[in-house]
GROMACS .gro file of C-alpha atoms in nm:
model
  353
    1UNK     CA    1  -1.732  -0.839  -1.067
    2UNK     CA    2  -1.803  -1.177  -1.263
    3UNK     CA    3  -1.878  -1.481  -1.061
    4UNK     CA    4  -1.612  -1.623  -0.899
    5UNK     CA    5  -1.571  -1.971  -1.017
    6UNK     CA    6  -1.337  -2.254  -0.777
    7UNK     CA    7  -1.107  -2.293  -1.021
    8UNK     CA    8  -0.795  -2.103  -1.178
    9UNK     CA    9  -0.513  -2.115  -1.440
   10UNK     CA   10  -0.154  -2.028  -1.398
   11UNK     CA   11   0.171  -1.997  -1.541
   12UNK     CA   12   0.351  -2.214  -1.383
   13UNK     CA   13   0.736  -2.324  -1.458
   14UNK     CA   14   0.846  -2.665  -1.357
   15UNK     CA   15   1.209  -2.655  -1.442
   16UNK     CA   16   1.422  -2.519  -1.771
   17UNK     CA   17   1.257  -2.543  -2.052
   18UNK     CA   18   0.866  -2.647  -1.894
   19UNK     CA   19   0.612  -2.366  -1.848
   20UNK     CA   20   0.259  -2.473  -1.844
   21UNK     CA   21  -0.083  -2.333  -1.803
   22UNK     CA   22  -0.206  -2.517  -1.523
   23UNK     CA   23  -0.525  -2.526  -1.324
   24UNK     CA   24  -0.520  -2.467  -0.959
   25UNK     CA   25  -0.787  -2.431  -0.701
   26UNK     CA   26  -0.898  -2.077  -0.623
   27UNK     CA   27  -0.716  -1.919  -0.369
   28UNK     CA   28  -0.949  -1.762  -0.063
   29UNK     CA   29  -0.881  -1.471   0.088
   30UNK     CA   30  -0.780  -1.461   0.503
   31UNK     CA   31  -0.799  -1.236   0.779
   32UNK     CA   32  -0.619  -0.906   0.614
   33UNK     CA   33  -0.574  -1.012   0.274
   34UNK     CA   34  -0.781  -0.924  -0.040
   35UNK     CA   35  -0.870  -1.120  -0.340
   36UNK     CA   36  -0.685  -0.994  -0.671
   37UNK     CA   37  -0.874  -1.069  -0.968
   38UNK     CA   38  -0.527  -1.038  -1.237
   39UNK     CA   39  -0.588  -0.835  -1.574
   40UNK     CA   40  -0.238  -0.775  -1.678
   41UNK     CA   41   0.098  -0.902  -1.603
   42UNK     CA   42   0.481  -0.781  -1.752
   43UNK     CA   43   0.662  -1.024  -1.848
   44UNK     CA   44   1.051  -0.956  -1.662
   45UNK     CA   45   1.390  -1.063  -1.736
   46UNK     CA   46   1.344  -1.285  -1.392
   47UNK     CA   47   1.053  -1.478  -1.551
   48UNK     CA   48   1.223  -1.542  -1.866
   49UNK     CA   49   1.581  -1.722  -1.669
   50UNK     CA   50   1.360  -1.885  -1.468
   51UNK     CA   51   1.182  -2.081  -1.755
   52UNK     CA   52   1.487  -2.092  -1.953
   53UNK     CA   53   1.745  -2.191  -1.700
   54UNK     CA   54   1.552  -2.287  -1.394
   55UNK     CA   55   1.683  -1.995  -1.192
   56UNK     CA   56   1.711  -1.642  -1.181
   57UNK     CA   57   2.073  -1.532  -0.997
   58UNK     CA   58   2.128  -1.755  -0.736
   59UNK     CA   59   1.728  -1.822  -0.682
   60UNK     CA   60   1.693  -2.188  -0.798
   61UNK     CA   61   1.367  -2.372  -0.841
   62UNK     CA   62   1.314  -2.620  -0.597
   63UNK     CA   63   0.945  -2.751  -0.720
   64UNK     CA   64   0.704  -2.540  -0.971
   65UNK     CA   65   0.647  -2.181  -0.940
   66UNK     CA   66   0.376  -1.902  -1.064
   67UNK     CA   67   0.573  -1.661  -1.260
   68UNK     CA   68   0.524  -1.250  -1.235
   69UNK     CA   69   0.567  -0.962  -1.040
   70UNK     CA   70   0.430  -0.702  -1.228
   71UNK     CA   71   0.090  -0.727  -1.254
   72UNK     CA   72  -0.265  -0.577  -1.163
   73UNK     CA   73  -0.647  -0.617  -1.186
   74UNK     CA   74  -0.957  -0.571  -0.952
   75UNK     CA   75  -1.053  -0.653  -0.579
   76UNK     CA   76  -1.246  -0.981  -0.648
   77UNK     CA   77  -1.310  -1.012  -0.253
   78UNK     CA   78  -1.177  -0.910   0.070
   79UNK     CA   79  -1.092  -1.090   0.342
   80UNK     CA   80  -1.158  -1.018   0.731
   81UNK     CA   81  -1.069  -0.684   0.853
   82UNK     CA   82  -0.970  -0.474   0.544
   83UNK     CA   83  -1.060  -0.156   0.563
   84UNK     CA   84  -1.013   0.143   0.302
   85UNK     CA   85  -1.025  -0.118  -0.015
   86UNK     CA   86  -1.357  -0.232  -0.195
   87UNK     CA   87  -1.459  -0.431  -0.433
   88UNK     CA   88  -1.433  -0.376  -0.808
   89UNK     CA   89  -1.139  -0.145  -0.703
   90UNK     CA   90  -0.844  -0.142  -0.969
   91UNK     CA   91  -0.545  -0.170  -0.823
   92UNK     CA   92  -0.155  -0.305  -0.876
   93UNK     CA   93   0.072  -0.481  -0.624
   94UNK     CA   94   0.409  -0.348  -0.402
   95UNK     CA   95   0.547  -0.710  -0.466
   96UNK     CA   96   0.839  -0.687  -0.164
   97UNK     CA   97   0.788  -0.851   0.189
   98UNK     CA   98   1.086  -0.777   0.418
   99UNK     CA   99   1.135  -1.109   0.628
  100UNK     CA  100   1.276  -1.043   1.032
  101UNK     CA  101   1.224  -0.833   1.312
  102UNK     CA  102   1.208  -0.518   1.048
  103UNK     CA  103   1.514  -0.333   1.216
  104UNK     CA  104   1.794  -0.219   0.983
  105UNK     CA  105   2.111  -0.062   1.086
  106UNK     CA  106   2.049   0.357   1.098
  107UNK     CA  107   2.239   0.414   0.808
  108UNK     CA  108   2.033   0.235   0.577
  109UNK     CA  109   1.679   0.310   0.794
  110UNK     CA  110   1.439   0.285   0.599
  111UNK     CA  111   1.543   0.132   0.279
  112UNK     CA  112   1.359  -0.163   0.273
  113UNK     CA  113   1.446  -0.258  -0.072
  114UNK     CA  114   1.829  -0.332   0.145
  115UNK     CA  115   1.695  -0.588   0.404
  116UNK     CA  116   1.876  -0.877   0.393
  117UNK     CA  117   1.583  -1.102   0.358
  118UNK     CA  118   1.303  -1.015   0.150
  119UNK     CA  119   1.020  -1.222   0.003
  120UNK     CA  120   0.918  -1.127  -0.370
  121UNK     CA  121   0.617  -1.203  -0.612
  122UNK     CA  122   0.694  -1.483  -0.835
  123UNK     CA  123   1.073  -1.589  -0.674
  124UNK     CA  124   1.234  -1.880  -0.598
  125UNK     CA  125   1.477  -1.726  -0.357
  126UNK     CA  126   1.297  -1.881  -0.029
  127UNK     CA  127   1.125  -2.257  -0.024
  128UNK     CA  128   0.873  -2.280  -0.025
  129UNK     CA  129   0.862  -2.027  -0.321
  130UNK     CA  130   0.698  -1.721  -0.321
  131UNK     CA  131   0.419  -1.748  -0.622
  132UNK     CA  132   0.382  -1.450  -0.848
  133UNK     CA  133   0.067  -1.313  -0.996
  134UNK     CA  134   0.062  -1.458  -1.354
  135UNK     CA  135  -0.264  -1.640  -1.290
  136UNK     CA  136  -0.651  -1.538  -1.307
  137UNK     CA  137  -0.666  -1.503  -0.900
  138UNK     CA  138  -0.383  -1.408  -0.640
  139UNK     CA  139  -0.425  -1.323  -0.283
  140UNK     CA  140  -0.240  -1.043  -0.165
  141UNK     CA  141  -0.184  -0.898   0.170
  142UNK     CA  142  -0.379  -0.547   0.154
  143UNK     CA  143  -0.104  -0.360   0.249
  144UNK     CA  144   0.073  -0.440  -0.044
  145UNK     CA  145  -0.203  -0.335  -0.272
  146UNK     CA  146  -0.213   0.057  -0.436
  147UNK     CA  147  -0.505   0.143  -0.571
  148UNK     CA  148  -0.451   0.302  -0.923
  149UNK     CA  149  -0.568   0.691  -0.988
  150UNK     CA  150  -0.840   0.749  -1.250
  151UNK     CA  151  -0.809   0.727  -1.574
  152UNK     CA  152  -0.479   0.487  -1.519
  153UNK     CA  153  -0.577   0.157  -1.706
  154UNK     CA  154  -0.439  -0.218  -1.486
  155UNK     CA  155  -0.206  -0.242  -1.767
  156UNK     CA  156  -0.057   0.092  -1.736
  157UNK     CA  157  -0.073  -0.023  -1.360
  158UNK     CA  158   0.120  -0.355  -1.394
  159UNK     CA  159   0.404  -0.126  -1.547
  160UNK     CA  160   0.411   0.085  -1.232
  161UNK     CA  161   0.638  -0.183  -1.043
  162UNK     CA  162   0.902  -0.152  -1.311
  163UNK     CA  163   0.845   0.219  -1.319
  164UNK     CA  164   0.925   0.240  -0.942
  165UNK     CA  165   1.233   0.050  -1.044
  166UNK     CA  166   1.348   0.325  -1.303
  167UNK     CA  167   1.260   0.607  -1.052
  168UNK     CA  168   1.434   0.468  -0.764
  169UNK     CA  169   1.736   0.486  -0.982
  170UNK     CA  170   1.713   0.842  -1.086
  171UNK     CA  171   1.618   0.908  -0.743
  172UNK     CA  172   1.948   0.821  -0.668
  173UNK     CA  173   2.091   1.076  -0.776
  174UNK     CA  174   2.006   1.435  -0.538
  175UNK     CA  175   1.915   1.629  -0.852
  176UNK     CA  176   1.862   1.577  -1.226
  177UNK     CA  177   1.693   1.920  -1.328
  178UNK     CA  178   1.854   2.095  -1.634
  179UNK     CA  179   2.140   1.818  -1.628
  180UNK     CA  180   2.254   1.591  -1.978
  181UNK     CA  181   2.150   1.249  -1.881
  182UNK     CA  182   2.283   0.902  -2.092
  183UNK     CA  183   2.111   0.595  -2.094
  184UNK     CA  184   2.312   0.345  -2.193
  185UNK     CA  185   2.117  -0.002  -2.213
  186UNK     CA  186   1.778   0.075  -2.377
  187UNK     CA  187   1.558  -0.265  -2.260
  188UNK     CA  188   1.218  -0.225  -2.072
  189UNK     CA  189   1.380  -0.020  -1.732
  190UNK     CA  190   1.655   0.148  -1.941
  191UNK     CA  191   1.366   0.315  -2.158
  192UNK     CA  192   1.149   0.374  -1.824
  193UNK     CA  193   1.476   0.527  -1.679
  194UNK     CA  194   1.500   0.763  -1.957
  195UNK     CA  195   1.094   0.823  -1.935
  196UNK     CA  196   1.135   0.892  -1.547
  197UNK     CA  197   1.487   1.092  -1.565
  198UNK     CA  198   1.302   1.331  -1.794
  199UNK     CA  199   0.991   1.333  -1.531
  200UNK     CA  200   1.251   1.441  -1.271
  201UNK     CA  201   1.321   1.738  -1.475
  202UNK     CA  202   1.657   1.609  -1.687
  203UNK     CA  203   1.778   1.906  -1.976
  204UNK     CA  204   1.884   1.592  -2.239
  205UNK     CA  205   1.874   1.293  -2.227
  206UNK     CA  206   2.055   1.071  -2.452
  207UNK     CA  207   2.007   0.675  -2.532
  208UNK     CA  208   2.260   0.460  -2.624
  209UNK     CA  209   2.190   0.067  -2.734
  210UNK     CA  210   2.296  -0.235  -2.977
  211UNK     CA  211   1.903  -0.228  -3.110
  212UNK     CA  212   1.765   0.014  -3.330
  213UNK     CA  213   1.414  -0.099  -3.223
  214UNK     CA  214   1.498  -0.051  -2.871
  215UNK     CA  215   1.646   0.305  -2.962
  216UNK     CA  216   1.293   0.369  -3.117
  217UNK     CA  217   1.138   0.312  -2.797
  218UNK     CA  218   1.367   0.509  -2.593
  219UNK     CA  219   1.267   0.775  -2.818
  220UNK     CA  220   0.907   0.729  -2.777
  221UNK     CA  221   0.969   0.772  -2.405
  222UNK     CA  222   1.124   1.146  -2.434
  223UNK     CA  223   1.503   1.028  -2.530
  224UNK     CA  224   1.609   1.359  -2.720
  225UNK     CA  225   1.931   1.146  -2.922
  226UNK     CA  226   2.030   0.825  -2.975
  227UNK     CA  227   2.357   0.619  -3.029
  228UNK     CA  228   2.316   0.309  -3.212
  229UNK     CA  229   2.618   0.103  -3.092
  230UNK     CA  230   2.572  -0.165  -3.321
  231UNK     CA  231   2.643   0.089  -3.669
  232UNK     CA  232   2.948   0.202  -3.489
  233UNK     CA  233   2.852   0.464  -3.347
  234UNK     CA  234   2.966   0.564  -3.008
  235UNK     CA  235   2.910   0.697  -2.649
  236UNK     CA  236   2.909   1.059  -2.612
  237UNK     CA  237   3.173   1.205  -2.376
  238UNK     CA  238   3.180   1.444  -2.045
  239UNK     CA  239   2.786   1.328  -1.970
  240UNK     CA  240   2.681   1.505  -1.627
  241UNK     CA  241   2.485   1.174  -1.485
  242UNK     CA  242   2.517   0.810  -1.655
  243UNK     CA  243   2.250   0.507  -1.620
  244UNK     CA  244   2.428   0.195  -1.703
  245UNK     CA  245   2.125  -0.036  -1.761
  246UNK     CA  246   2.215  -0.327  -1.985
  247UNK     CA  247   2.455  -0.470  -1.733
  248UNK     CA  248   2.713  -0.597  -1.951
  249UNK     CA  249   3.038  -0.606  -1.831
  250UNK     CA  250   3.129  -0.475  -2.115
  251UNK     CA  251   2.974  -0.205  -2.095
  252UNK     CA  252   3.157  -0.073  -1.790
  253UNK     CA  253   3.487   0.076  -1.934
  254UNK     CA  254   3.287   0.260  -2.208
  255UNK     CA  255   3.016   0.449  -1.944
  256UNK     CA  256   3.293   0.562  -1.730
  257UNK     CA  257   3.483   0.692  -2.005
  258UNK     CA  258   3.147   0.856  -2.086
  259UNK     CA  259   3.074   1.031  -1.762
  260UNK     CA  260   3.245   1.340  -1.701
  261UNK     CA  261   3.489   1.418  -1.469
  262UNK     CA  262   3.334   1.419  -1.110
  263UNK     CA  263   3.044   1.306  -1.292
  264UNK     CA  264   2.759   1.056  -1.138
  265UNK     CA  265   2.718   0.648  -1.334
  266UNK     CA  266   2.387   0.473  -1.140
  267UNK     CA  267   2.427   0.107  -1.202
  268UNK     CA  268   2.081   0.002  -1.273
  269UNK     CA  269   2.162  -0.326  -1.475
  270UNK     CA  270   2.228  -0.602  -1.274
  271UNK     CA  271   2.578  -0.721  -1.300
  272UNK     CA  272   2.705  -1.103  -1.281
  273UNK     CA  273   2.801  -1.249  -0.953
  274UNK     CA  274   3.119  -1.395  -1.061
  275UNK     CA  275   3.483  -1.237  -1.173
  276UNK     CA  276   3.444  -1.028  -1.496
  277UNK     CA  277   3.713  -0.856  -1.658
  278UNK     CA  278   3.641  -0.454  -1.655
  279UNK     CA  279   3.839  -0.144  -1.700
  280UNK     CA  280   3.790   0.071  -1.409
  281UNK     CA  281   4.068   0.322  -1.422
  282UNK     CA  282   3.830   0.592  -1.482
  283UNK     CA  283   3.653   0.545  -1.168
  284UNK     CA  284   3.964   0.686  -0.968
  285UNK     CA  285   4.164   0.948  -1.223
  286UNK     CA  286   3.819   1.115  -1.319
  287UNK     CA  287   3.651   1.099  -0.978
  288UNK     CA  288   3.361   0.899  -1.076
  289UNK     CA  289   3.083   0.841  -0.804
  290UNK     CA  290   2.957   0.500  -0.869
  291UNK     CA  291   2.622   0.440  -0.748
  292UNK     CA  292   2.395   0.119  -0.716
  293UNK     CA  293   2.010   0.117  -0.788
  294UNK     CA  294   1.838  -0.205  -0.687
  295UNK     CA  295   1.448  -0.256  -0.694
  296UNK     CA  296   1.294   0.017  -0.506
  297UNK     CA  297   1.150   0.107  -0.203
  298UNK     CA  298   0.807   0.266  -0.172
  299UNK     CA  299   0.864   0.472  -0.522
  300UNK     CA  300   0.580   0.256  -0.647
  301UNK     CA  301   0.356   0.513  -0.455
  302UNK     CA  302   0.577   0.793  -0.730
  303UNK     CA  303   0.506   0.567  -1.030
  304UNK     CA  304   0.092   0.547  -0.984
  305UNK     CA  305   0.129   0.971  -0.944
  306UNK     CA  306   0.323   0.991  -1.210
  307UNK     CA  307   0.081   0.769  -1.430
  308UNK     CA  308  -0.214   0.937  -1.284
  309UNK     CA  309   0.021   1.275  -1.425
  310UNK     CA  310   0.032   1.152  -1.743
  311UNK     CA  311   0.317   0.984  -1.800
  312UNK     CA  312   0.270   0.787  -2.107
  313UNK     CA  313   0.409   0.414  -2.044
  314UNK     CA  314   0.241   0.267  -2.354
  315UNK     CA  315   0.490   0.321  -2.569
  316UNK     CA  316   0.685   0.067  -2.372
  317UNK     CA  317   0.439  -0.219  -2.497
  318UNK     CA  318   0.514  -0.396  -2.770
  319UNK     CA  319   0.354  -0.710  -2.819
  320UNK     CA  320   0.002  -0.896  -2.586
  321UNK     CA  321  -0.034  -1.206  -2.542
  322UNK     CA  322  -0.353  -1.370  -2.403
  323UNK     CA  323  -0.273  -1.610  -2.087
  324UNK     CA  324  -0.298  -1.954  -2.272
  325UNK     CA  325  -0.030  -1.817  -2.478
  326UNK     CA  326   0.258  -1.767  -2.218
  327UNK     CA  327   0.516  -1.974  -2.332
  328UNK     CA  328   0.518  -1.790  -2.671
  329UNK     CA  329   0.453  -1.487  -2.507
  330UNK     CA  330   0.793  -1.578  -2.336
  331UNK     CA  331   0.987  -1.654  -2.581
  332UNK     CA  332   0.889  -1.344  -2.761
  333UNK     CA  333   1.025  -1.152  -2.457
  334UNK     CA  334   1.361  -1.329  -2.485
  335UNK     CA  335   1.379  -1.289  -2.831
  336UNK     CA  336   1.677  -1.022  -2.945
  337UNK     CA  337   1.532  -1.049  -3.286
  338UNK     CA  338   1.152  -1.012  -3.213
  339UNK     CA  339   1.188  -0.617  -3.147
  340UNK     CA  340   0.971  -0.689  -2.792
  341UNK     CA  341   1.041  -0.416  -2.533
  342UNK     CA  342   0.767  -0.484  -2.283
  343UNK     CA  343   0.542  -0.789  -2.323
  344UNK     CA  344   0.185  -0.831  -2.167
  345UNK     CA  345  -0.005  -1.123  -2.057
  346UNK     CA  346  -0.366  -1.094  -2.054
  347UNK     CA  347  -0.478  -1.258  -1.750
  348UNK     CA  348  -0.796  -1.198  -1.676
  349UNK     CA  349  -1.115  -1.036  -1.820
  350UNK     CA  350  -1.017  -0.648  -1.859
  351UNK     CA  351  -1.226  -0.338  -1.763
  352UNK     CA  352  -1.199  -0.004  -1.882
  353UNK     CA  353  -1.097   0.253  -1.596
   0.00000   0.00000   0.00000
């Protein structure tokens, strides 16, 4: 590893509008922690409201935050008593802390992702904040790091969080194999959704979008058709499992029309938390099971195997940015017109595997 030097930068948003690169002390690592020296980072949906808007949901800022959750690098250092991790190690980050006494009611035991209370890389939702990994150096407890298999590069890694996300979703449904699978919503987890749906064994999946270039990707990541909604085209009918992952209300009446009858739709995109006009009609005369995905649990563990597999994420990536570039490197991401799917921050020096 390079020498470490006392000093770091950061992305750091101040409020709507104000992301900087700033320099912060490095941090040290305690008793159980490890030293993360960053590589890559993903820029999110989350990271883009909160430098446009200031919040993300009902997480407001409160004073300046690192942005990221999905990111990876090397072990830099380790603090006292970590075992099993060394040195030079690439890894990537489980970016959920559950906060409180860890007991959930038995009929959600175990999903973690469902505590009421959970701290997250690079969120605003507690205060003090909970800084994310879009800087040179982050500390990390070291039982939130995952080492990465061989031959799985940090930025394939840093995808593995949103990865996790997409298989959690398909995972929600008890079995895919030989089934015809929609996508509708083609964005960075709705193309990972149709990458890990065909992982889980899906027959067909189709891909449904307002962007051509999104389309393109959804291709590249095993999508066997495509519906272009923008050219008029439309939503195919009687579909044995739906993923509605653009989270438009919109969208809602046109997926469950979609899905057959006693058919499966898996809510992936997040929906708005106020009143939004929908029609649902569907759900009950067609016997729709309406399921919702959100985050993941430990299915980060599935995304590194499935990496270390050979599932091909790269496709995914369309534009890299170095880390003195992150406010364009935003606004790239939020761009409908810049054809970005997934957009990279360079963080750090980068090794090959």
């Amino acid at each position: 590893m390079k020498t470490l030097t006392p000093r770091m930068r950061a992305v750091v948003v101040h409020g709507p509008d104000d992301v900087r690169v700033d320099e912060r002390a490095r941090p040290t690592p305690g008793a159980g922690e490890v030293l993360l020296a960053v590589e890559w980072g993903g820029i999110c949906g989350s990271d883009i409201a909160y430098w446009k808007k200031g919040a993300s949901g009902t997480a407001s800022l409160a004073h300046p935050l690192v942005l990221g959750h999905e990111f990876a690098g090397r072990i830099a250092a380790l603090g006292d008593h970590v075992t099993g991790l060394d040195v030079g190690q690439a890894v990537t980050v489980h970016p959920a802390r559950p906060v409180g006494d860890g007991v959930l009611p038995e009929r959600i035991a175990g999903r973690t992702n469902l505590y009421p209370r959970v701290r997250y890389f690079g969120s605003a939702a507690f205060d003090p904040h909970t800084d994310g990994g879009f800087s040179e150096y982050r500390t990390v407890d070291a039982d939130q790091i995952r080492p990465l298999p061989a031959g799985v590069s940090t930025e394939q890694g840093a995808l593995a969080e949103p990865l996790a996300v997409a298989l959690h979703a398909v995972g929600r449904v008890p079995e895919l194999r030989g089934r015809t699978v929609l996508v509708n919503g083609c964005g960075p987890i709705g193309s990972l959704v149709v990458a890990a749906a065909r992982y889980r064994g899906a027959g067909r999946v189709i891909a449904a979008d307002l962007s051509s270039s999104s389309l393109a990707v959804a291709r590249a990541m095993g999508a066997a058709e495509t519906r272009d909604l923008s050219a008029g085209e439309v939503l195919p009918e009687d579909v044995d499992v739906v993923f509605e992952a653009s989270g438009a209300p919109a969208a809602l009446g046109p997926v469950l029309r979609a899905t057959a009858r006693g058919g499966t739709l898996v809510q992936v995109g997040n929906l708005p938390g106020t009143a939004v006009a929908a029609a649902l009609g569907d759900l009950v005369t067609r016997e729709i099971t309406w399921i919702g995905s959100y985050r993941f649990v430990e299915e980060i563990d599935d995304a590194l195997r499935a990496l270390g597999a050979g599932l091909d994420v790269t496709p995914l990536i369309t534009h890299r940015f170095a880390l003195e570039r992150a406010e364009e490197a935003l606004a790239v991401a939020a761009d409908p017109g810049s054809g970005s799917s997934k957009v990279m921050l360079r963080l750090g020096s980068v090794r090959t595997p």
